[in-house]
Amino acid sequence: GENVEQHPSTLSVQEGDSAVIKCTYSDSASNYFPWYKQELGKRPQLIIDIRSNVGEKKDQRIAVTLNKTAKHFSLHITETQPEDSAVYFCAASIAGNQFYFGTGTSLTVIP
Amino acid sequence: DAGITQSPRHKVTETGTPVTLRCHQTENHRYMYWYRQDPGHGLRLIHYSYGVKDTDKGEVSDGYSVSRSKTEDFLLTLESATSSQTSVYFCAIQRSGITGELFFGEGSRLTVL
């Protein structure tokens, strides 16, 4: 099956700085890559996603890039704010089901 | 949020007892999933369903069974709970068909003593 690795496991940034989380996947058949944010005690929620026919996608302060050749994708958060503090999960999906998740990155934004 | 509910939200049980977790959706989606979340492991797929009575195994299915007799309900059963099954369990529905996002329930925290 698919194997998704995520780094770093923890990340601390100063408010206003940028944060980058990186994921790699193993199966070249994966074609959908969502990112989820999970606040403490809450459910994971989709924040952005990208499909294999697109190299980059942006939504306000959040962007995701995909390099299919290298089999890696990244989440970029600019101008970080305290409310960005959460655990972020990347995932890869083959054929639209059986989503495989990374192990998560705990992001702390220091005011 | 409306759309998906899990029950019970919290449960404490003893080793060897059976446990059933229920996931109920009101949105009539075909795909439903059960994940477990453990520190250091992220979210791991237990079982999923692609229709009534159509289910398949995920990456950590040993010790778990599922049933889906109605579109709206997806049940996860631990026939004989073990301490290694202490976890937070999330159900998810897949919106917008096979290419859509996963929308998660609020989770069920299970403790097996």
PDB file of C-alpha atoms in Angstrom:
ATOM      1  CA  GLY A   1       0.000   0.000   0.000  1.00  0.00           C
ATOM      2  CA  GLU A   2       0.861   3.670  -0.047  1.00  0.00           C
ATOM      3  CA  ASN A   3       3.379   5.031   2.483  1.00  0.00           C
ATOM      4  CA  VAL A   4       3.235   8.711   3.396  1.00  0.00           C
ATOM      5  CA  GLU A   5       6.033  10.301   5.406  1.00  0.00           C
ATOM      6  CA  GLN A   6       5.677  13.737   6.964  1.00  0.00           C
ATOM      7  CA  HIS A   7       8.288  16.119   8.383  1.00  0.00           C
ATOM      8  CA  PRO A   8       8.871  17.742  10.740  1.00  0.00           C
ATOM      9  CA  SER A   9       6.862  16.213  13.560  1.00  0.00           C
ATOM     10  CA  THR A  10       6.956  19.483  15.508  1.00  0.00           C
ATOM     11  CA  LEU A  11       7.461  23.034  14.309  1.00  0.00           C
ATOM     12  CA  SER A  12       7.602  26.319  16.204  1.00  0.00           C
ATOM     13  CA  VAL A  13       7.563  29.668  14.435  1.00  0.00           C
ATOM     14  CA  GLN A  14       7.229  33.281  15.446  1.00  0.00           C
ATOM     15  CA  GLU A  15       3.994  34.982  14.599  1.00  0.00           C
ATOM     16  CA  GLY A  16       4.251  36.484  11.126  1.00  0.00           C
ATOM     17  CA  ASP A  17       6.862  34.033   9.915  1.00  0.00           C
ATOM     18  CA  SER A  18       6.237  31.285   7.375  1.00  0.00           C
ATOM     19  CA  ALA A  19       5.840  27.584   8.090  1.00  0.00           C
ATOM     20  CA  VAL A  20       6.558  24.731   5.703  1.00  0.00           C
ATOM     21  CA  ILE A  21       5.541  21.097   6.168  1.00  0.00           C
ATOM     22  CA  LYS A  22       6.752  18.438   3.772  1.00  0.00           C
ATOM     23  CA  CYS A  23       5.384  15.033   2.801  1.00  0.00           C
ATOM     24  CA  THR A  24       6.590  12.259   0.545  1.00  0.00           C
ATOM     25  CA  TYR A  25       4.598   9.388  -0.888  1.00  0.00           C
ATOM     26  CA  SER A  26       5.596   6.072  -2.377  1.00  0.00           C
ATOM     27  CA  ASP A  27       2.933   5.079  -4.902  1.00  0.00           C
ATOM     28  CA  SER A  28       3.074   6.935  -8.196  1.00  0.00           C
ATOM     29  CA  ALA A  29      -0.611   6.070  -8.723  1.00  0.00           C
ATOM     30  CA  SER A  30      -1.632   8.509  -5.958  1.00  0.00           C
ATOM     31  CA  ASN A  31      -3.444  11.400  -7.554  1.00  0.00           C
ATOM     32  CA  TYR A  32      -5.131  13.403  -4.795  1.00  0.00           C
ATOM     33  CA  PHE A  33      -3.312  15.107  -1.909  1.00  0.00           C
ATOM     34  CA  PRO A  34      -5.369  16.813   0.803  1.00  0.00           C
ATOM     35  CA  TRP A  35      -4.150  18.611   3.907  1.00  0.00           C
ATOM     36  CA  TYR A  36      -6.067  18.532   7.177  1.00  0.00           C
ATOM     37  CA  LYS A  37      -5.846  20.735  10.244  1.00  0.00           C
ATOM     38  CA  GLN A  38      -6.761  19.357  13.639  1.00  0.00           C
ATOM     39  CA  GLU A  39      -7.146  21.582  16.658  1.00  0.00           C
ATOM     40  CA  LEU A  40      -6.835  20.063  20.100  1.00  0.00           C
ATOM     41  CA  GLY A  41      -9.772  17.788  20.865  1.00  0.00           C
ATOM     42  CA  LYS A  42     -11.443  18.483  17.530  1.00  0.00           C
ATOM     43  CA  ARG A  43     -11.950  16.602  14.302  1.00  0.00           C
ATOM     44  CA  PRO A  44      -9.523  16.911  11.366  1.00  0.00           C
ATOM     45  CA  GLN A  45     -10.759  19.449   8.843  1.00  0.00           C
ATOM     46  CA  LEU A  46      -9.740  19.891   5.227  1.00  0.00           C
ATOM     47  CA  ILE A  47      -7.873  23.137   4.605  1.00  0.00           C
ATOM     48  CA  ILE A  48      -6.556  22.691   1.078  1.00  0.00           C
ATOM     49  CA  ASP A  49      -6.038  19.954  -1.490  1.00  0.00           C
ATOM     50  CA  ILE A  50      -4.268  19.419  -4.788  1.00  0.00           C
ATOM     51  CA  ARG A  51      -4.672  16.947  -7.602  1.00  0.00           C
ATOM     52  CA  SER A  52      -1.913  15.351  -9.634  1.00  0.00           C
ATOM     53  CA  ASN A  53      -2.566  17.448 -12.739  1.00  0.00           C
ATOM     54  CA  VAL A  54      -1.735  20.665 -10.852  1.00  0.00           C
ATOM     55  CA  GLY A  55       1.653  21.809  -9.542  1.00  0.00           C
ATOM     56  CA  GLU A  56       0.557  24.480  -7.098  1.00  0.00           C
ATOM     57  CA  LYS A  57      -2.592  25.752  -5.451  1.00  0.00           C
ATOM     58  CA  LYS A  58      -3.104  28.787  -3.253  1.00  0.00           C
ATOM     59  CA  ASP A  59      -5.838  29.896  -0.882  1.00  0.00           C
ATOM     60  CA  GLN A  60      -5.093  33.170   0.887  1.00  0.00           C
ATOM     61  CA  ARG A  61      -2.194  32.468   3.299  1.00  0.00           C
ATOM     62  CA  ILE A  62      -2.052  28.759   2.518  1.00  0.00           C
ATOM     63  CA  ALA A  63      -0.444  27.119  -0.498  1.00  0.00           C
ATOM     64  CA  VAL A  64       0.369  23.575  -1.503  1.00  0.00           C
ATOM     65  CA  THR A  65       2.952  22.464  -4.043  1.00  0.00           C
ATOM     66  CA  LEU A  66       3.288  19.070  -5.695  1.00  0.00           C
ATOM     67  CA  ASN A  67       6.305  17.513  -7.377  1.00  0.00           C
ATOM     68  CA  LYS A  68       5.130  14.292  -9.009  1.00  0.00           C
ATOM     69  CA  THR A  69       8.566  13.316 -10.252  1.00  0.00           C
ATOM     70  CA  ALA A  70      10.066  13.444  -6.774  1.00  0.00           C
ATOM     71  CA  LYS A  71       6.826  12.215  -5.157  1.00  0.00           C
ATOM     72  CA  HIS A  72       6.638  14.983  -2.620  1.00  0.00           C
ATOM     73  CA  PHE A  73       4.221  17.746  -1.720  1.00  0.00           C
ATOM     74  CA  SER A  74       4.408  20.603   0.738  1.00  0.00           C
ATOM     75  CA  LEU A  75       2.154  22.909   2.716  1.00  0.00           C
ATOM     76  CA  HIS A  76       3.184  26.548   3.028  1.00  0.00           C
ATOM     77  CA  ILE A  77       1.580  28.898   5.534  1.00  0.00           C
ATOM     78  CA  THR A  78       2.604  32.542   5.287  1.00  0.00           C
ATOM     79  CA  GLU A  79       2.142  35.319   7.847  1.00  0.00           C
ATOM     80  CA  THR A  80       1.380  32.784  10.559  1.00  0.00           C
ATOM     81  CA  GLN A  81      -1.048  33.691  13.322  1.00  0.00           C
ATOM     82  CA  PRO A  82      -1.643  32.085  16.753  1.00  0.00           C
ATOM     83  CA  GLU A  83      -4.850  30.500  15.458  1.00  0.00           C
ATOM     84  CA  ASP A  84      -2.738  28.519  12.976  1.00  0.00           C
ATOM     85  CA  SER A  85      -1.427  26.504  15.938  1.00  0.00           C
ATOM     86  CA  ALA A  86      -2.701  22.936  15.437  1.00  0.00           C
ATOM     87  CA  VAL A  87      -1.684  19.535  14.144  1.00  0.00           C
ATOM     88  CA  TYR A  88      -1.513  19.301  10.370  1.00  0.00           C
ATOM     89  CA  PHE A  89      -1.840  16.046   8.424  1.00  0.00           C
ATOM     90  CA  CYS A  90      -1.024  15.378   4.825  1.00  0.00           C
ATOM     91  CA  ALA A  91      -2.633  12.514   2.933  1.00  0.00           C
ATOM     92  CA  ALA A  92      -2.387  10.729  -0.384  1.00  0.00           C
ATOM     93  CA  SER A  93      -5.212   8.981  -2.161  1.00  0.00           C
ATOM     94  CA  ILE A  94      -5.175   6.416  -4.911  1.00  0.00           C
ATOM     95  CA  ALA A  95      -8.218   6.375  -7.156  1.00  0.00           C
ATOM     96  CA  GLY A  96     -10.106   8.670  -4.812  1.00  0.00           C
ATOM     97  CA  ASN A  97     -10.467   6.311  -1.880  1.00  0.00           C
ATOM     98  CA  GLN A  98      -8.221   4.678   0.704  1.00  0.00           C
ATOM     99  CA  PHE A  99      -6.636   7.853   1.953  1.00  0.00           C
ATOM    100  CA  TYR A 100      -3.230   7.325   3.578  1.00  0.00           C
ATOM    101  CA  PHE A 101      -2.206   9.895   6.148  1.00  0.00           C
ATOM    102  CA  GLY A 102       1.135  11.176   7.352  1.00  0.00           C
ATOM    103  CA  THR A 103       1.925  11.073  11.054  1.00  0.00           C
ATOM    104  CA  GLY A 104       1.199  14.746  11.608  1.00  0.00           C
ATOM    105  CA  THR A 105       3.055  17.985  12.351  1.00  0.00           C
ATOM    106  CA  SER A 106       2.344  19.899  15.528  1.00  0.00           C
ATOM    107  CA  LEU A 107       2.662  23.587  14.647  1.00  0.00           C
ATOM    108  CA  THR A 108       3.033  26.189  17.373  1.00  0.00           C
ATOM    109  CA  VAL A 109       2.893  29.863  16.475  1.00  0.00           C
ATOM    110  CA  ILE A 110       4.540  31.971  19.174  1.00  0.00           C
ATOM    111  CA  PRO A 111       2.949  35.420  19.633  1.00  0.00           C
TER     112      PRO A 111
ATOM    113  CA  ASP B   1     -21.501  20.375  12.213  1.00  0.00           C
ATOM    114  CA  ALA B   2     -24.486  18.498  10.878  1.00  0.00           C
ATOM    115  CA  GLY B   3     -24.055  15.578   8.510  1.00  0.00           C
ATOM    116  CA  ILE B   4     -22.229  12.969  10.556  1.00  0.00           C
ATOM    117  CA  THR B   5     -22.482  11.862  14.162  1.00  0.00           C
ATOM    118  CA  GLN B   6     -20.643   9.229  16.151  1.00  0.00           C
ATOM    119  CA  SER B   7     -21.792   7.372  19.232  1.00  0.00           C
ATOM    120  CA  PRO B   8     -20.770   6.890  21.883  1.00  0.00           C
ATOM    121  CA  ARG B   9     -18.341   9.802  22.119  1.00  0.00           C
ATOM    122  CA  HIS B  10     -16.574   8.281  25.114  1.00  0.00           C
ATOM    123  CA  LYS B  11     -16.433   4.713  26.337  1.00  0.00           C
ATOM    124  CA  VAL B  12     -14.445   2.831  28.939  1.00  0.00           C
ATOM    125  CA  THR B  13     -14.550  -0.942  28.774  1.00  0.00           C
ATOM    126  CA  GLU B  14     -12.652  -3.974  29.946  1.00  0.00           C
ATOM    127  CA  THR B  15     -10.427  -6.320  28.010  1.00  0.00           C
ATOM    128  CA  GLY B  16     -12.367  -9.099  26.323  1.00  0.00           C
ATOM    129  CA  THR B  17     -15.695  -7.308  26.083  1.00  0.00           C
ATOM    130  CA  PRO B  18     -17.366  -6.533  22.743  1.00  0.00           C
ATOM    131  CA  VAL B  19     -17.715  -2.914  21.687  1.00  0.00           C
ATOM    132  CA  THR B  20     -19.673  -1.347  18.851  1.00  0.00           C
ATOM    133  CA  LEU B  21     -19.179   2.206  17.630  1.00  0.00           C
ATOM    134  CA  ARG B  22     -21.812   3.778  15.448  1.00  0.00           C
ATOM    135  CA  CYS B  23     -21.424   6.304  12.663  1.00  0.00           C
ATOM    136  CA  HIS B  24     -24.552   7.945  11.308  1.00  0.00           C
ATOM    137  CA  GLN B  25     -24.732  10.270   8.311  1.00  0.00           C
ATOM    138  CA  THR B  26     -27.616  12.360   7.050  1.00  0.00           C
ATOM    139  CA  GLU B  27     -26.109  13.237   3.652  1.00  0.00           C
ATOM    140  CA  ASN B  28     -26.621   9.972   1.742  1.00  0.00           C
ATOM    141  CA  HIS B  29     -22.982   9.547   0.702  1.00  0.00           C
ATOM    142  CA  ARG B  30     -21.813   6.243  -0.690  1.00  0.00           C
ATOM    143  CA  TYR B  31     -18.324   6.100   0.854  1.00  0.00           C
ATOM    144  CA  MET B  32     -17.788   5.880   4.600  1.00  0.00           C
ATOM    145  CA  TYR B  33     -14.591   5.195   6.551  1.00  0.00           C
ATOM    146  CA  TRP B  34     -13.365   4.240   9.998  1.00  0.00           C
ATOM    147  CA  TYR B  35      -9.962   5.519  11.144  1.00  0.00           C
ATOM    148  CA  ARG B  36      -8.094   5.253  14.396  1.00  0.00           C
ATOM    149  CA  GLN B  37      -5.820   7.998  15.650  1.00  0.00           C
ATOM    150  CA  ASP B  38      -2.867   7.301  17.913  1.00  0.00           C
ATOM    151  CA  PRO B  39       0.075   9.511  18.885  1.00  0.00           C
ATOM    152  CA  GLY B  40       2.936   9.086  16.459  1.00  0.00           C
ATOM    153  CA  HIS B  41       0.818   7.189  13.953  1.00  0.00           C
ATOM    154  CA  GLY B  42      -1.518   9.778  12.554  1.00  0.00           C
ATOM    155  CA  LEU B  43      -4.768   8.475  11.129  1.00  0.00           C
ATOM    156  CA  ARG B  44      -4.843   4.852  10.042  1.00  0.00           C
ATOM    157  CA  LEU B  45      -7.627   3.298   8.013  1.00  0.00           C
ATOM    158  CA  ILE B  46      -9.423   0.368   9.646  1.00  0.00           C
ATOM    159  CA  HIS B  47     -12.237  -0.400   7.201  1.00  0.00           C
ATOM    160  CA  TYR B  48     -14.230   1.434   4.625  1.00  0.00           C
ATOM    161  CA  SER B  49     -17.533   0.986   2.815  1.00  0.00           C
ATOM    162  CA  TYR B  50     -18.500   1.848  -0.742  1.00  0.00           C
ATOM    163  CA  GLY B  51     -22.177   1.006  -0.411  1.00  0.00           C
ATOM    164  CA  VAL B  52     -24.740  -0.986   1.512  1.00  0.00           C
ATOM    165  CA  LYS B  53     -23.200  -4.342   2.422  1.00  0.00           C
ATOM    166  CA  ASP B  54     -20.031  -3.420   0.485  1.00  0.00           C
ATOM    167  CA  THR B  55     -17.010  -3.092   2.732  1.00  0.00           C
ATOM    168  CA  ASP B  56     -13.263  -3.580   2.499  1.00  0.00           C
ATOM    169  CA  LYS B  57     -10.281  -3.737   4.798  1.00  0.00           C
ATOM    170  CA  GLY B  58      -7.838  -0.967   5.477  1.00  0.00           C
ATOM    171  CA  GLU B  59      -4.279  -1.080   6.777  1.00  0.00           C
ATOM    172  CA  VAL B  60      -5.104  -1.969  10.419  1.00  0.00           C
ATOM    173  CA  SER B  61      -8.208  -4.161  10.169  1.00  0.00           C
ATOM    174  CA  ASP B  62      -7.159  -7.044  12.438  1.00  0.00           C
ATOM    175  CA  GLY B  63      -9.475  -7.311  15.452  1.00  0.00           C
ATOM    176  CA  TYR B  64     -12.174  -5.160  13.856  1.00  0.00           C
ATOM    177  CA  SER B  65     -15.280  -5.893  11.822  1.00  0.00           C
ATOM    178  CA  VAL B  66     -17.778  -3.554  10.187  1.00  0.00           C
ATOM    179  CA  SER B  67     -21.298  -3.647   8.871  1.00  0.00           C
ATOM    180  CA  ARG B  68     -23.366  -1.381   6.719  1.00  0.00           C
ATOM    181  CA  SER B  69     -26.991  -2.458   6.400  1.00  0.00           C
ATOM    182  CA  LYS B  70     -28.269   1.031   5.585  1.00  0.00           C
ATOM    183  CA  THR B  71     -26.691   3.899   3.670  1.00  0.00           C
ATOM    184  CA  GLU B  72     -26.747   6.132   6.720  1.00  0.00           C
ATOM    185  CA  ASP B  73     -25.149   3.791   9.272  1.00  0.00           C
ATOM    186  CA  PHE B  74     -21.651   2.313   9.416  1.00  0.00           C
ATOM    187  CA  LEU B  75     -20.875   0.226  12.484  1.00  0.00           C
ATOM    188  CA  LEU B  76     -17.430  -0.680  13.794  1.00  0.00           C
ATOM    189  CA  THR B  77     -17.236  -3.699  16.112  1.00  0.00           C
ATOM    190  CA  LEU B  78     -14.431  -4.874  18.330  1.00  0.00           C
ATOM    191  CA  GLU B  79     -15.420  -8.478  19.018  1.00  0.00           C
ATOM    192  CA  SER B  80     -13.112  -8.805  22.023  1.00  0.00           C
ATOM    193  CA  ALA B  81     -11.488  -5.519  22.968  1.00  0.00           C
ATOM    194  CA  THR B  82      -7.783  -5.402  23.836  1.00  0.00           C
ATOM    195  CA  SER B  83      -5.723  -2.639  25.453  1.00  0.00           C
ATOM    196  CA  SER B  84      -3.984  -2.024  22.112  1.00  0.00           C
ATOM    197  CA  GLN B  85      -7.344  -0.872  20.759  1.00  0.00           C
ATOM    198  CA  THR B  86      -7.433   2.056  23.172  1.00  0.00           C
ATOM    199  CA  SER B  87      -7.602   4.946  20.734  1.00  0.00           C
ATOM    200  CA  VAL B  88      -9.659   7.739  19.276  1.00  0.00           C
ATOM    201  CA  TYR B  89     -11.835   6.483  16.442  1.00  0.00           C
ATOM    202  CA  PHE B  90     -12.976   8.759  13.662  1.00  0.00           C
ATOM    203  CA  CYS B  91     -15.658   8.029  11.137  1.00  0.00           C
ATOM    204  CA  ALA B  92     -15.621   9.924   7.855  1.00  0.00           C
ATOM    205  CA  ILE B  93     -17.875  10.372   4.870  1.00  0.00           C
ATOM    206  CA  GLN B  94     -16.615  11.196   1.425  1.00  0.00           C
ATOM    207  CA  ARG B  95     -18.420  14.115  -0.067  1.00  0.00           C
ATOM    208  CA  SER B  96     -18.782  14.820  -3.786  1.00  0.00           C
ATOM    209  CA  GLY B  97     -18.329  11.249  -4.865  1.00  0.00           C
ATOM    210  CA  ILE B  98     -15.127   9.319  -5.265  1.00  0.00           C
ATOM    211  CA  THR B  99     -12.939  12.379  -5.758  1.00  0.00           C
ATOM    212  CA  GLY B 100     -14.339  14.363  -2.882  1.00  0.00           C
ATOM    213  CA  GLU B 101     -12.972  15.355   0.469  1.00  0.00           C
ATOM    214  CA  LEU B 102     -13.240  13.342   3.643  1.00  0.00           C
ATOM    215  CA  PHE B 103     -15.470  14.942   6.254  1.00  0.00           C
ATOM    216  CA  PHE B 104     -14.861  13.578   9.724  1.00  0.00           C
ATOM    217  CA  GLY B 105     -17.121  12.976  12.665  1.00  0.00           C
ATOM    218  CA  GLU B 106     -16.209  14.331  16.103  1.00  0.00           C
ATOM    219  CA  GLY B 107     -14.508  11.112  17.168  1.00  0.00           C
ATOM    220  CA  SER B 108     -15.109   8.410  19.753  1.00  0.00           C
ATOM    221  CA  ARG B 109     -12.576   7.980  22.531  1.00  0.00           C
ATOM    222  CA  LEU B 110     -12.314   4.336  23.588  1.00  0.00           C
ATOM    223  CA  THR B 111     -10.358   3.185  26.610  1.00  0.00           C
ATOM    224  CA  VAL B 112      -9.828  -0.535  27.135  1.00  0.00           C
ATOM    225  CA  LEU B 113      -8.670  -1.405  30.649  1.00  0.00           C
TER     226      LEU B 113
END
